[in-house]
PDB file of C-alpha atoms in Angstrom:
ATOM      1  CA  MET U   1      18.318  -9.311  -2.164  1.00  0.00           C
ATOM      2  CA  PRO U   2      18.259  -5.732  -2.210  1.00  0.00           C
ATOM      3  CA  ARG U   3      16.356  -3.083  -4.517  1.00  0.00           C
ATOM      4  CA  THR U   4      15.778  -0.154  -5.182  1.00  0.00           C
ATOM      5  CA  LEU U   5      12.713   2.404  -5.081  1.00  0.00           C
ATOM      6  CA  GLY U   6      12.939   3.073  -8.688  1.00  0.00           C
ATOM      7  CA  ALA U   7      16.352   3.562 -10.925  1.00  0.00           C
ATOM      8  CA  SER U   8      17.756   6.176  -8.745  1.00  0.00           C
ATOM      9  CA  GLY U   9      16.132   5.259  -5.370  1.00  0.00           C
ATOM     10  CA  PRO U  10      17.006   4.091  -2.262  1.00  0.00           C
ATOM     11  CA  ALA U  11      17.350   0.856  -1.279  1.00  0.00           C
ATOM     12  CA  VAL U  12      13.640  -1.480  -0.269  1.00  0.00           C
ATOM     13  CA  SER U  13      12.850  -4.988   0.821  1.00  0.00           C
ATOM     14  CA  PRO U  14      11.210  -6.770  -2.162  1.00  0.00           C
ATOM     15  CA  LEU U  15       8.362  -7.220   0.731  1.00  0.00           C
ATOM     16  CA  GLY U  16       7.815  -4.465   1.985  1.00  0.00           C
ATOM     17  CA  LEU U  17       4.644  -3.556   5.280  1.00  0.00           C
ATOM     18  CA  GLY U  18       1.465  -1.463   4.455  1.00  0.00           C
ATOM     19  CA  LEU U  19      -0.202   0.005   8.314  1.00  0.00           C
ATOM     20  CA  ALA U  20      -3.530  -0.004   6.638  1.00  0.00           C
ATOM     21  CA  ALA U  21      -4.679  -2.159   8.822  1.00  0.00           C
ATOM     22  CA  LEU U  22      -2.385  -1.802  11.685  1.00  0.00           C
ATOM     23  CA  GLY U  23      -3.258   2.040  12.344  1.00  0.00           C
ATOM     24  CA  ARG U  24      -6.968   1.505  13.290  1.00  0.00           C
ATOM     25  CA  PRO U  25      -9.253  -0.376  15.211  1.00  0.00           C
ATOM     26  CA  GLY U  26     -11.601  -0.735  11.255  1.00  0.00           C
ATOM     27  CA  TYR U  27     -10.679  -1.551   7.673  1.00  0.00           C
ATOM     28  CA  ILE U  28     -12.054  -3.975   4.912  1.00  0.00           C
ATOM     29  CA  THR U  29      -9.844  -6.674   5.070  1.00  0.00           C
ATOM     30  CA  LEU U  30     -11.696  -9.971   6.172  1.00  0.00           C
ATOM     31  CA  GLY U  31     -11.988 -10.712   9.562  1.00  0.00           C
ATOM     32  CA  HIS U  32     -10.170  -7.809  10.454  1.00  0.00           C
ATOM     33  CA  GLY U  33     -11.932  -7.505  13.825  1.00  0.00           C
ATOM     34  CA  GLU U  34     -10.901 -11.236  14.378  1.00  0.00           C
ATOM     35  CA  ASP U  35      -7.094  -9.590  13.950  1.00  0.00           C
ATOM     36  CA  LEU U  36      -7.183  -7.616  17.006  1.00  0.00           C
ATOM     37  CA  GLY U  37      -6.869  -9.921  19.925  1.00  0.00           C
ATOM     38  CA  GLY U  38      -5.171  -7.728  22.322  1.00  0.00           C
ATOM     39  CA  GLY U  39      -8.106  -5.286  21.329  1.00  0.00           C
ATOM     40  CA  ARG U  40      -9.348  -1.798  20.070  1.00  0.00           C
ATOM     41  CA  SER U  41      -7.546   0.963  23.044  1.00  0.00           C
ATOM     42  CA  VAL U  42      -4.530   2.802  21.424  1.00  0.00           C
ATOM     43  CA  GLU U  43      -2.614   1.254  23.760  1.00  0.00           C
ATOM     44  CA  ALA U  44      -3.441  -2.626  22.407  1.00  0.00           C
ATOM     45  CA  MET U  45      -3.444  -1.642  19.319  1.00  0.00           C
ATOM     46  CA  GLU U  46       0.163   0.197  19.844  1.00  0.00           C
ATOM     47  CA  ARG U  47       1.416  -2.696  20.768  1.00  0.00           C
ATOM     48  CA  GLN U  48       0.041  -5.116  18.118  1.00  0.00           C
ATOM     49  CA  ALA U  49       1.475  -2.546  15.227  1.00  0.00           C
ATOM     50  CA  HIS U  50       5.122  -3.041  17.175  1.00  0.00           C
ATOM     51  CA  GLU U  51       4.834  -6.510  17.648  1.00  0.00           C
ATOM     52  CA  VAL U  52       4.414  -6.989  14.294  1.00  0.00           C
ATOM     53  CA  LEU U  53       7.001  -4.624  12.921  1.00  0.00           C
ATOM     54  CA  ASP U  54       9.068  -5.719  15.081  1.00  0.00           C
ATOM     55  CA  ALA U  55       8.994  -9.461  13.549  1.00  0.00           C
ATOM     56  CA  ALA U  56       8.754  -7.409  10.344  1.00  0.00           C
ATOM     57  CA  TYR U  57      12.689  -5.911  10.020  1.00  0.00           C
ATOM     58  CA  ARG U  58      13.980  -8.897  12.206  1.00  0.00           C
ATOM     59  CA  ALA U  59      12.820 -10.755   9.115  1.00  0.00           C
ATOM     60  CA  GLY U  60      14.153  -8.357   6.795  1.00  0.00           C
ATOM     61  CA  VAL U  61      11.532  -5.741   5.526  1.00  0.00           C
ATOM     62  CA  ARG U  62      12.910  -2.622   5.289  1.00  0.00           C
ATOM     63  CA  TYR U  63      10.265  -0.600   3.386  1.00  0.00           C
ATOM     64  CA  PHE U  64       7.164   0.688   5.766  1.00  0.00           C
ATOM     65  CA  ASP U  65       4.451   2.532   4.725  1.00  0.00           C
ATOM     66  CA  ALA U  66       2.007   4.616   5.722  1.00  0.00           C
ATOM     67  CA  ALA U  67      -1.007   7.381   5.366  1.00  0.00           C
ATOM     68  CA  ARG U  68      -2.253  10.545   7.247  1.00  0.00           C
ATOM     69  CA  SER U  69      -6.086   8.890   6.919  1.00  0.00           C
ATOM     70  CA  TYR U  70      -4.134   5.140   8.722  1.00  0.00           C
ATOM     71  CA  GLY U  71      -5.757   6.700  11.809  1.00  0.00           C
ATOM     72  CA  ARG U  72      -2.523   6.509  13.952  1.00  0.00           C
ATOM     73  CA  ALA U  73      -0.391   4.294  11.541  1.00  0.00           C
ATOM     74  CA  GLU U  74       2.374   6.965  11.022  1.00  0.00           C
ATOM     75  CA  ALA U  75       2.703   7.650  15.369  1.00  0.00           C
ATOM     76  CA  PHE U  76       2.389   4.613  15.908  1.00  0.00           C
ATOM     77  CA  LEU U  77       5.426   3.624  13.359  1.00  0.00           C
ATOM     78  CA  ALA U  78       7.033   6.957  14.809  1.00  0.00           C
ATOM     79  CA  SER U  79       6.992   5.608  18.304  1.00  0.00           C
ATOM     80  CA  TRP U  80       8.870   2.068  16.748  1.00  0.00           C
ATOM     81  CA  LEU U  81      11.389   3.900  14.796  1.00  0.00           C
ATOM     82  CA  LYS U  82      12.832   5.898  17.988  1.00  0.00           C
ATOM     83  CA  ALA U  83      11.871   2.817  20.772  1.00  0.00           C
ATOM     84  CA  ARG U  84      13.805   0.440  18.385  1.00  0.00           C
ATOM     85  CA  GLY U  85      16.421   3.462  17.727  1.00  0.00           C
ATOM     86  CA  LEU U  86      16.182   2.802  13.694  1.00  0.00           C
ATOM     87  CA  ARG U  87      18.834   5.385  12.063  1.00  0.00           C
ATOM     88  CA  PRO U  88      16.275   7.079   8.676  1.00  0.00           C
ATOM     89  CA  GLU U  89      19.572   5.091   6.799  1.00  0.00           C
ATOM     90  CA  ASP U  90      17.955   1.653   8.270  1.00  0.00           C
ATOM     91  CA  VAL U  91      15.116   1.663   6.811  1.00  0.00           C
ATOM     92  CA  THR U  92      12.433   2.974   4.120  1.00  0.00           C
ATOM     93  CA  VAL U  93       9.507   5.537   5.432  1.00  0.00           C
ATOM     94  CA  GLY U  94       6.627   6.068   3.001  1.00  0.00           C
ATOM     95  CA  SER U  95       3.549   8.050   3.778  1.00  0.00           C
ATOM     96  CA  LYS U  96       0.409   9.425   1.490  1.00  0.00           C
ATOM     97  CA  TRP U  97      -1.583  12.929   2.012  1.00  0.00           C
ATOM     98  CA  GLY U  98      -5.560  13.395   0.328  1.00  0.00           C
ATOM     99  CA  TYR U  99      -7.163  12.002   2.802  1.00  0.00           C
ATOM    100  CA  THR U 100      -8.213  12.864   6.088  1.00  0.00           C
ATOM    101  CA  TYR U 101      -9.471   9.956   9.023  1.00  0.00           C
ATOM    102  CA  THR U 102     -12.733  11.153  10.205  1.00  0.00           C
ATOM    103  CA  ALA U 103     -13.689   7.989  12.670  1.00  0.00           C
ATOM    104  CA  ASP U 104     -12.897   9.148  15.769  1.00  0.00           C
ATOM    105  CA  TRP U 105     -11.646   5.306  16.185  1.00  0.00           C
ATOM    106  CA  ARG U 106     -14.674   3.816  16.374  1.00  0.00           C
ATOM    107  CA  VAL U 107     -15.789   0.840  13.860  1.00  0.00           C
ATOM    108  CA  ASP U 108     -19.572   1.905  13.294  1.00  0.00           C
ATOM    109  CA  ALA U 109     -18.847   5.437  12.010  1.00  0.00           C
ATOM    110  CA  GLU U 110     -20.351   6.456   9.014  1.00  0.00           C
ATOM    111  CA  ARG U 111     -17.443   7.129   7.394  1.00  0.00           C
ATOM    112  CA  HIS U 112     -14.041   6.798   8.032  1.00  0.00           C
ATOM    113  CA  GLU U 113     -12.171   8.874   6.228  1.00  0.00           C
ATOM    114  CA  VAL U 114     -13.063  12.137   4.024  1.00  0.00           C
ATOM    115  CA  LYS U 115     -10.490  12.913   0.846  1.00  0.00           C
ATOM    116  CA  ASP U 116      -9.571  16.428  -0.331  1.00  0.00           C
ATOM    117  CA  HIS U 117      -7.144  17.123  -2.832  1.00  0.00           C
ATOM    118  CA  SER U 118      -6.404  20.612  -1.747  1.00  0.00           C
ATOM    119  CA  LEU U 119      -3.702  22.717  -1.061  1.00  0.00           C
ATOM    120  CA  PRO U 120      -4.608  24.283   2.126  1.00  0.00           C
ATOM    121  CA  THR U 121      -5.216  19.755   2.748  1.00  0.00           C
ATOM    122  CA  LEU U 122      -1.726  19.221   1.472  1.00  0.00           C
ATOM    123  CA  ARG U 123       0.080  22.188   3.351  1.00  0.00           C
ATOM    124  CA  ARG U 124      -1.747  20.498   6.380  1.00  0.00           C
ATOM    125  CA  GLN U 125      -0.637  17.232   6.609  1.00  0.00           C
ATOM    126  CA  TRP U 126       2.809  17.603   4.826  1.00  0.00           C
ATOM    127  CA  GLY U 127       3.419  19.400   8.572  1.00  0.00           C
ATOM    128  CA  GLU U 128       1.333  16.560  10.010  1.00  0.00           C
ATOM    129  CA  SER U 129       3.813  13.570   8.641  1.00  0.00           C
ATOM    130  CA  GLN U 130       7.027  15.841   8.886  1.00  0.00           C
ATOM    131  CA  THR U 131       6.606  16.207  12.635  1.00  0.00           C
ATOM    132  CA  LEU U 132       5.577  12.645  13.040  1.00  0.00           C
ATOM    133  CA  LEU U 133       7.951  11.361  11.270  1.00  0.00           C
ATOM    134  CA  GLY U 134      10.525  13.444  10.608  1.00  0.00           C
ATOM    135  CA  PRO U 135      14.084  11.957   8.750  1.00  0.00           C
ATOM    136  CA  TRP U 136      12.971   9.336   8.187  1.00  0.00           C
ATOM    137  CA  LEU U 137      10.170   9.863   6.121  1.00  0.00           C
ATOM    138  CA  ARG U 138      11.824   9.319   2.226  1.00  0.00           C
ATOM    139  CA  LEU U 139       8.870   8.972   0.152  1.00  0.00           C
ATOM    140  CA  TYR U 140       5.625  11.340  -0.378  1.00  0.00           C
ATOM    141  CA  GLN U 141       2.570  10.610  -1.719  1.00  0.00           C
ATOM    142  CA  ILE U 142      -0.713  11.813  -3.384  1.00  0.00           C
ATOM    143  CA  HIS U 143      -3.141   8.904  -1.800  1.00  0.00           C
ATOM    144  CA  SER U 144      -5.279   7.834  -4.337  1.00  0.00           C
ATOM    145  CA  ALA U 145      -5.100  10.689  -6.949  1.00  0.00           C
ATOM    146  CA  THR U 146      -7.835  10.637  -9.967  1.00  0.00           C
ATOM    147  CA  PHE U 147      -9.097  12.813 -12.280  1.00  0.00           C
ATOM    148  CA  GLU U 148     -12.038  12.845 -10.415  1.00  0.00           C
ATOM    149  CA  SER U 149     -10.203  14.906  -7.606  1.00  0.00           C
ATOM    150  CA  GLY U 150      -8.838  16.853  -9.633  1.00  0.00           C
ATOM    151  CA  VAL U 151      -4.837  16.916  -8.057  1.00  0.00           C
ATOM    152  CA  LEU U 152      -2.912  16.273 -11.036  1.00  0.00           C
ATOM    153  CA  GLU U 153      -4.267  19.317 -12.848  1.00  0.00           C
ATOM    154  CA  ASP U 154      -4.349  21.907  -9.566  1.00  0.00           C
ATOM    155  CA  THR U 155      -1.066  23.946 -10.077  1.00  0.00           C
ATOM    156  CA  SER U 156      -0.458  25.459  -6.661  1.00  0.00           C
ATOM    157  CA  VAL U 157      -0.379  21.347  -5.898  1.00  0.00           C
ATOM    158  CA  ARG U 158       1.987  20.543  -8.290  1.00  0.00           C
ATOM    159  CA  GLU U 159       3.867  23.393  -7.849  1.00  0.00           C
ATOM    160  CA  GLU U 160       4.276  22.750  -3.903  1.00  0.00           C
ATOM    161  CA  LEU U 161       5.007  19.028  -3.867  1.00  0.00           C
ATOM    162  CA  GLY U 162       7.553  20.753  -7.015  1.00  0.00           C
ATOM    163  CA  ARG U 163       9.021  22.412  -3.818  1.00  0.00           C
ATOM    164  CA  LEU U 164       9.336  19.314  -1.931  1.00  0.00           C
ATOM    165  CA  ARG U 165      11.044  16.780  -4.250  1.00  0.00           C
ATOM    166  CA  ASP U 166      13.618  19.770  -4.742  1.00  0.00           C
ATOM    167  CA  SER U 167      13.915  19.776  -0.938  1.00  0.00           C
ATOM    168  CA  GLY U 168      15.172  15.938  -1.434  1.00  0.00           C
ATOM    169  CA  MET U 169      11.882  14.084  -1.048  1.00  0.00           C
ATOM    170  CA  ARG U 170      10.981  11.817  -3.362  1.00  0.00           C
ATOM    171  CA  VAL U 171       7.024  12.652  -4.127  1.00  0.00           C
ATOM    172  CA  GLY U 172       4.912   9.785  -5.524  1.00  0.00           C
ATOM    173  CA  LEU U 173       1.341   8.884  -5.827  1.00  0.00           C
ATOM    174  CA  SER U 174      -0.624   5.868  -5.300  1.00  0.00           C
ATOM    175  CA  LEU U 175      -3.680   4.228  -7.456  1.00  0.00           C
ATOM    176  CA  SER U 176      -7.280   2.964  -7.214  1.00  0.00           C
ATOM    177  CA  GLY U 177     -10.684   2.596  -9.149  1.00  0.00           C
ATOM    178  CA  PRO U 178     -10.423   0.597 -13.119  1.00  0.00           C
ATOM    179  CA  ARG U 179      -8.696   3.946 -14.379  1.00  0.00           C
ATOM    180  CA  GLN U 180      -5.072   2.955 -13.254  1.00  0.00           C
ATOM    181  CA  ALA U 181      -3.646   2.857 -16.177  1.00  0.00           C
ATOM    182  CA  GLU U 182      -5.535   6.079 -17.455  1.00  0.00           C
ATOM    183  CA  VAL U 183      -4.420   8.275 -14.516  1.00  0.00           C
ATOM    184  CA  LEU U 184      -1.203   7.105 -14.840  1.00  0.00           C
ATOM    185  CA  ARG U 185      -0.002   7.230 -17.968  1.00  0.00           C
ATOM    186  CA  ARG U 186      -0.676  10.955 -16.797  1.00  0.00           C
ATOM    187  CA  ALA U 187       1.190  10.910 -14.204  1.00  0.00           C
ATOM    188  CA  LEU U 188       3.978   9.867 -16.057  1.00  0.00           C
ATOM    189  CA  GLU U 189       3.751  13.526 -18.395  1.00  0.00           C
ATOM    190  CA  VAL U 190       3.134  15.585 -15.310  1.00  0.00           C
ATOM    191  CA  GLN U 191       5.994  18.174 -14.841  1.00  0.00           C
ATOM    192  CA  ALA U 192       6.490  20.798 -11.945  1.00  0.00           C
ATOM    193  CA  GLY U 193      10.117  23.401 -12.704  1.00  0.00           C
ATOM    194  CA  GLY U 194      10.480  21.765 -15.473  1.00  0.00           C
ATOM    195  CA  SER U 195      11.055  18.715 -15.076  1.00  0.00           C
ATOM    196  CA  PRO U 196       9.038  15.041 -14.116  1.00  0.00           C
ATOM    197  CA  LEU U 197       7.037  15.429 -10.064  1.00  0.00           C
ATOM    198  CA  PHE U 198       6.625  12.207  -9.447  1.00  0.00           C
ATOM    199  CA  SER U 199       9.199   8.753  -9.298  1.00  0.00           C
ATOM    200  CA  CYS U 200       7.167   6.858  -7.658  1.00  0.00           C
ATOM    201  CA  VAL U 201       3.433   5.165  -7.843  1.00  0.00           C
ATOM    202  CA  GLN U 202       1.883   3.050  -5.669  1.00  0.00           C
ATOM    203  CA  ALA U 203      -0.909   0.532  -6.899  1.00  0.00           C
ATOM    204  CA  THR U 204      -3.384  -1.870  -6.835  1.00  0.00           C
ATOM    205  CA  TRP U 205      -2.330  -5.053  -9.306  1.00  0.00           C
ATOM    206  CA  ASN U 206      -3.076  -8.842  -8.135  1.00  0.00           C
ATOM    207  CA  LEU U 207      -4.200 -12.161 -10.200  1.00  0.00           C
ATOM    208  CA  LEU U 208      -8.015 -10.616  -9.393  1.00  0.00           C
ATOM    209  CA  GLU U 209      -7.244  -7.051 -11.219  1.00  0.00           C
ATOM    210  CA  PRO U 210      -3.861  -7.249 -12.972  1.00  0.00           C
ATOM    211  CA  SER U 211      -5.465  -4.483 -15.867  1.00  0.00           C
ATOM    212  CA  ALA U 212      -2.812  -1.677 -14.939  1.00  0.00           C
ATOM    213  CA  GLY U 213       0.079  -3.690 -15.599  1.00  0.00           C
ATOM    214  CA  PRO U 214       1.515  -2.596 -18.448  1.00  0.00           C
ATOM    215  CA  ALA U 215       1.049   0.891 -17.433  1.00  0.00           C
ATOM    216  CA  LEU U 216       3.310  -0.076 -14.070  1.00  0.00           C
ATOM    217  CA  ALA U 217       5.888  -1.050 -16.582  1.00  0.00           C
ATOM    218  CA  GLU U 218       5.931   1.892 -18.458  1.00  0.00           C
ATOM    219  CA  ALA U 219       6.340   3.363 -14.682  1.00  0.00           C
ATOM    220  CA  HIS U 220       9.576   1.348 -14.080  1.00  0.00           C
ATOM    221  CA  ALA U 221      10.664   2.031 -17.563  1.00  0.00           C
ATOM    222  CA  ALA U 222      10.453   5.349 -16.904  1.00  0.00           C
ATOM    223  CA  GLY U 223      13.203   4.696 -13.402  1.00  0.00           C
ATOM    224  CA  TRP U 224       9.515   5.045 -11.204  1.00  0.00           C
ATOM    225  CA  GLY U 225       9.777   3.007  -8.180  1.00  0.00           C
ATOM    226  CA  VAL U 226       6.520   0.837  -8.410  1.00  0.00           C
ATOM    227  CA  ILE U 227       4.547  -0.373  -5.168  1.00  0.00           C
ATOM    228  CA  ILE U 228       1.983  -2.643  -5.299  1.00  0.00           C
ATOM    229  CA  LYS U 229      -0.649  -2.644  -2.819  1.00  0.00           C
ATOM    230  CA  GLU U 230      -3.362  -4.752  -1.984  1.00  0.00           C
ATOM    231  CA  ALA U 231      -1.091  -7.954  -3.264  1.00  0.00           C
ATOM    232  CA  VAL U 232      -3.806 -10.956  -1.333  1.00  0.00           C
ATOM    233  CA  ALA U 233      -7.056  -8.058  -2.095  1.00  0.00           C
ATOM    234  CA  ASN U 234      -7.939  -7.590   1.117  1.00  0.00           C
ATOM    235  CA  GLY U 235      -7.767 -11.024   2.140  1.00  0.00           C
ATOM    236  CA  ARG U 236      -9.964 -12.518  -0.583  1.00  0.00           C
ATOM    237  CA  LEU U 237      -6.760 -14.373  -2.041  1.00  0.00           C
ATOM    238  CA  THR U 238      -6.652 -16.279   1.033  1.00  0.00           C
ATOM    239  CA  ALA U 239      -7.491 -19.188   3.530  1.00  0.00           C
ATOM    240  CA  ARG U 240     -10.355 -17.175   4.948  1.00  0.00           C
ATOM    241  CA  ASN U 241     -12.034 -16.795   1.273  1.00  0.00           C
ATOM    242  CA  GLU U 242     -13.595 -20.283   0.619  1.00  0.00           C
ATOM    243  CA  ASP U 243     -15.197 -19.077  -2.710  1.00  0.00           C
ATOM    244  CA  PRO U 244     -15.062 -21.680  -5.494  1.00  0.00           C
ATOM    245  CA  SER U 245     -13.750 -19.455  -7.786  1.00  0.00           C
ATOM    246  CA  LEU U 246     -10.111 -19.607  -6.124  1.00  0.00           C
ATOM    247  CA  ARG U 247      -9.818 -22.785  -6.815  1.00  0.00           C
ATOM    248  CA  PRO U 248      -7.291 -22.863  -9.647  1.00  0.00           C
ATOM    249  CA  LEU U 249      -5.254 -20.482  -6.457  1.00  0.00           C
ATOM    250  CA  ARG U 250      -5.681 -23.438  -3.565  1.00  0.00           C
ATOM    251  CA  GLU U 251      -4.423 -26.101  -5.945  1.00  0.00           C
ATOM    252  CA  VAL U 252      -1.303 -24.492  -6.975  1.00  0.00           C
ATOM    253  CA  ALA U 253      -0.337 -23.506  -3.447  1.00  0.00           C
ATOM    254  CA  GLY U 254      -1.852 -27.310  -2.205  1.00  0.00           C
ATOM    255  CA  GLU U 255       1.482 -28.549  -5.344  1.00  0.00           C
ATOM    256  CA  LEU U 256       3.772 -25.887  -3.841  1.00  0.00           C
ATOM    257  CA  GLY U 257       2.863 -26.897  -0.179  1.00  0.00           C
ATOM    258  CA  ALA U 258       2.770 -22.949   0.395  1.00  0.00           C
ATOM    259  CA  PRO U 259       0.354 -20.850   1.686  1.00  0.00           C
ATOM    260  CA  VAL U 260      -2.359 -19.497  -0.260  1.00  0.00           C
ATOM    261  CA  ASP U 261      -1.697 -16.016   0.027  1.00  0.00           C
ATOM    262  CA  ALA U 262       2.172 -15.862  -0.162  1.00  0.00           C
ATOM    263  CA  VAL U 263       1.397 -18.165  -3.713  1.00  0.00           C
ATOM    264  CA  ALA U 264      -0.532 -14.656  -4.544  1.00  0.00           C
ATOM    265  CA  ILE U 265       1.840 -12.490  -3.021  1.00  0.00           C
ATOM    266  CA  ALA U 266       4.422 -14.356  -5.217  1.00  0.00           C
ATOM    267  CA  ALA U 267       2.343 -13.970  -8.550  1.00  0.00           C
ATOM    268  CA  VAL U 268       3.336 -10.251  -7.948  1.00  0.00           C
ATOM    269  CA  LEU U 269       6.810 -10.570  -6.933  1.00  0.00           C
ATOM    270  CA  ALA U 270       7.338 -12.455 -10.244  1.00  0.00           C
ATOM    271  CA  GLN U 271       6.539  -9.098 -12.334  1.00  0.00           C
ATOM    272  CA  PRO U 272      10.189  -7.498 -13.526  1.00  0.00           C
ATOM    273  CA  TRP U 273       8.580  -4.415 -12.760  1.00  0.00           C
ATOM    274  CA  VAL U 274       7.985  -4.222  -9.255  1.00  0.00           C
ATOM    275  CA  SER U 275       9.814  -2.547  -6.569  1.00  0.00           C
ATOM    276  CA  VAL U 276       8.144  -3.500  -3.466  1.00  0.00           C
ATOM    277  CA  VAL U 277       5.248  -5.976  -2.436  1.00  0.00           C
ATOM    278  CA  LEU U 278       3.539  -4.419   0.572  1.00  0.00           C
ATOM    279  CA  SER U 279       2.246  -7.453   3.158  1.00  0.00           C
ATOM    280  CA  GLY U 280      -1.215  -5.699   4.307  1.00  0.00           C
ATOM    281  CA  ALA U 281      -0.781  -8.427   8.047  1.00  0.00           C
ATOM    282  CA  THR U 282      -2.230  -6.929  11.444  1.00  0.00           C
ATOM    283  CA  THR U 283      -0.834 -10.278  13.165  1.00  0.00           C
ATOM    284  CA  VAL U 284       3.071 -11.756  13.158  1.00  0.00           C
ATOM    285  CA  GLU U 285       1.469 -14.833  11.852  1.00  0.00           C
ATOM    286  CA  GLN U 286       0.020 -13.174   8.543  1.00  0.00           C
ATOM    287  CA  LEU U 287       3.219 -11.633   8.134  1.00  0.00           C
ATOM    288  CA  GLN U 288       4.838 -14.738   8.651  1.00  0.00           C
ATOM    289  CA  SER U 289       2.490 -16.496   6.175  1.00  0.00           C
ATOM    290  CA  ASN U 290       2.885 -13.632   3.562  1.00  0.00           C
ATOM    291  CA  LEU U 291       6.971 -13.626   4.557  1.00  0.00           C
ATOM    292  CA  ARG U 292       6.828 -17.595   2.648  1.00  0.00           C
ATOM    293  CA  ALA U 293       6.018 -15.855  -0.621  1.00  0.00           C
ATOM    294  CA  LEU U 294       9.825 -15.040  -0.912  1.00  0.00           C
ATOM    295  CA  GLU U 295      10.602 -18.372  -1.218  1.00  0.00           C
ATOM    296  CA  VAL U 296       7.534 -18.958  -3.955  1.00  0.00           C
ATOM    297  CA  ARG U 297       8.385 -19.806  -7.486  1.00  0.00           C
ATOM    298  CA  LEU U 298       5.811 -20.541  -9.574  1.00  0.00           C
ATOM    299  CA  GLY U 299       6.198 -21.778 -13.300  1.00  0.00           C
ATOM    300  CA  ASP U 300       5.145 -21.231 -16.637  1.00  0.00           C
ATOM    301  CA  GLU U 301       1.897 -23.491 -16.321  1.00  0.00           C
ATOM    302  CA  ALA U 302       1.017 -22.208 -12.853  1.00  0.00           C
ATOM    303  CA  HIS U 303       0.407 -18.384 -14.238  1.00  0.00           C
ATOM    304  CA  GLU U 304      -1.330 -19.736 -16.762  1.00  0.00           C
ATOM    305  CA  ARG U 305      -3.866 -21.331 -14.500  1.00  0.00           C
ATOM    306  CA  LEU U 306      -3.242 -18.190 -11.753  1.00  0.00           C
ATOM    307  CA  ARG U 307      -5.611 -16.531 -15.135  1.00  0.00           C
ATOM    308  CA  ARG U 308      -8.364 -18.380 -14.704  1.00  0.00           C
ATOM    309  CA  LEU U 309      -9.170 -15.861 -11.535  1.00  0.00           C
ATOM    310  CA  ILE U 310      -8.677 -12.670 -13.502  1.00  0.00           C
ATOM    311  CA  GLU U 311     -12.174  -9.952 -12.720  1.00  0.00           C
ATOM    312  CA  PRO U 312     -13.062  -7.170 -15.102  1.00  0.00           C
ATOM    313  CA  PRO U 313     -11.507  -4.279 -13.417  1.00  0.00           C
ATOM    314  CA  GLU U 314     -15.317  -2.413 -12.905  1.00  0.00           C
ATOM    315  CA  THR U 315     -16.543  -6.513 -11.164  1.00  0.00           C
ATOM    316  CA  TYR U 316     -13.657  -5.778  -8.813  1.00  0.00           C
ATOM    317  CA  TRP U 317     -13.734  -2.073  -7.564  1.00  0.00           C
ATOM    318  CA  ALA U 318     -17.182  -3.107  -7.083  1.00  0.00           C
ATOM    319  CA  ARG U 319     -17.124  -6.274  -4.832  1.00  0.00           C
ATOM    320  CA  ARG U 320     -14.122  -4.021  -3.338  1.00  0.00           C
ATOM    321  CA  SER U 321     -16.305  -1.328  -2.645  1.00  0.00           C
ATOM    322  CA  ALA U 322     -18.826  -3.754  -0.627  1.00  0.00           C
ATOM    323  CA  LEU U 323     -16.096  -4.729   1.331  1.00  0.00           C
ATOM    324  CA  PRO U 324     -18.053  -4.130   5.495  1.00  0.00           C
ATOM    325  CA  TRP U 325     -15.415  -1.864   7.932  1.00  0.00           C
ATOM    326  CA  ASN U 326     -15.103  -4.552  10.501  1.00  0.00           C
TER     327      ASN U 326
END
C-alpha cells in the first residue's frame, strides 16, 4: 500500500533503499566488507549498486535515499535511473548536504567525511546534487543537523533553504545522536519567509534506540514526512550479531518464522507515524530478507518482549561511534 511523504508529499513505498553502504567501499555496517563480493573498484561497486536497485524496484520500492558524503551514491543512483529509463514521477529521490566525502575510495582513511553546515557548502553541494540527479530529486535534507553545528540558527542557510522550498523542492533534515528529539522539536519551529521551512525528517528509531518516538509523532501530526534510518542498527539487529542480549528478538523471529532483521524492521513499520523505513542492504539477499518485514505482524505481547532490548540513548550512540569502518 503506497504511502505519502507527509500530509502533502509525493507517494512513497513503506520500505525505501538507502545507499550509504552501496556508494563507498568502507562503511560501519557489520560485515560490510564481506558483502562486496564483486570487489571494491568503482566499476564493481556500481554494478552491485545497480543489482540491488534493480531488485528493490522490482519488489515495489519507490523511495531512494542518498547523500553527498556517501561516496558515489548519487552518481550510481543517477546512472541507474538513466539506464533504466525511469521518469521522475516513477520514483521519489532524496539526498542530503552537509558532509563531504574525504576517504578517496579508501577503507583505511583517517577521516571518511567532514561535516560543514555553512552556506558555501550548501550552495556547492546543492549544485553537485542537481547536476547528478536533476529532475528526480524531490527532497533535500540537512545531513545530521545538530545544535553544535548551529545550522538551525544560521539565517543565511535558512534563507537559502527557503528559496529551495519556494522553488518546489521539499526541504528536510536528518538527525543523529542522543539529542535527536530536542533538535527535531527546534526544527518544528524554524521558519523562512514567514512559513515553516521543513516538511520532512529522517531519524534513527529502532528496537535499541526508540527515544525520538514521541517527537517523531509530533512531526507526523504537523504534516511532516518521517523517514526512519538504521532500523537494524548498522547490522546490530541482524543474525550477524550473536550478542546474548538479542535473545528476545531471536525468540520472536523464530516463533514467527521470519528473519531477525525483518522483525526489527517490522517493529518500525508498526509505528503509526512512519512514512518510510530505509533498508541499508548491500546485497540482493539482504534486501530480500529486509522485505520480509512487509509480511510480519507483531502482536502486543511480541512488542512488549522486544522492549527489553532498549538501551539508554547515550549507550546506543557510543556503541555506534565505536563501530569500525570495514
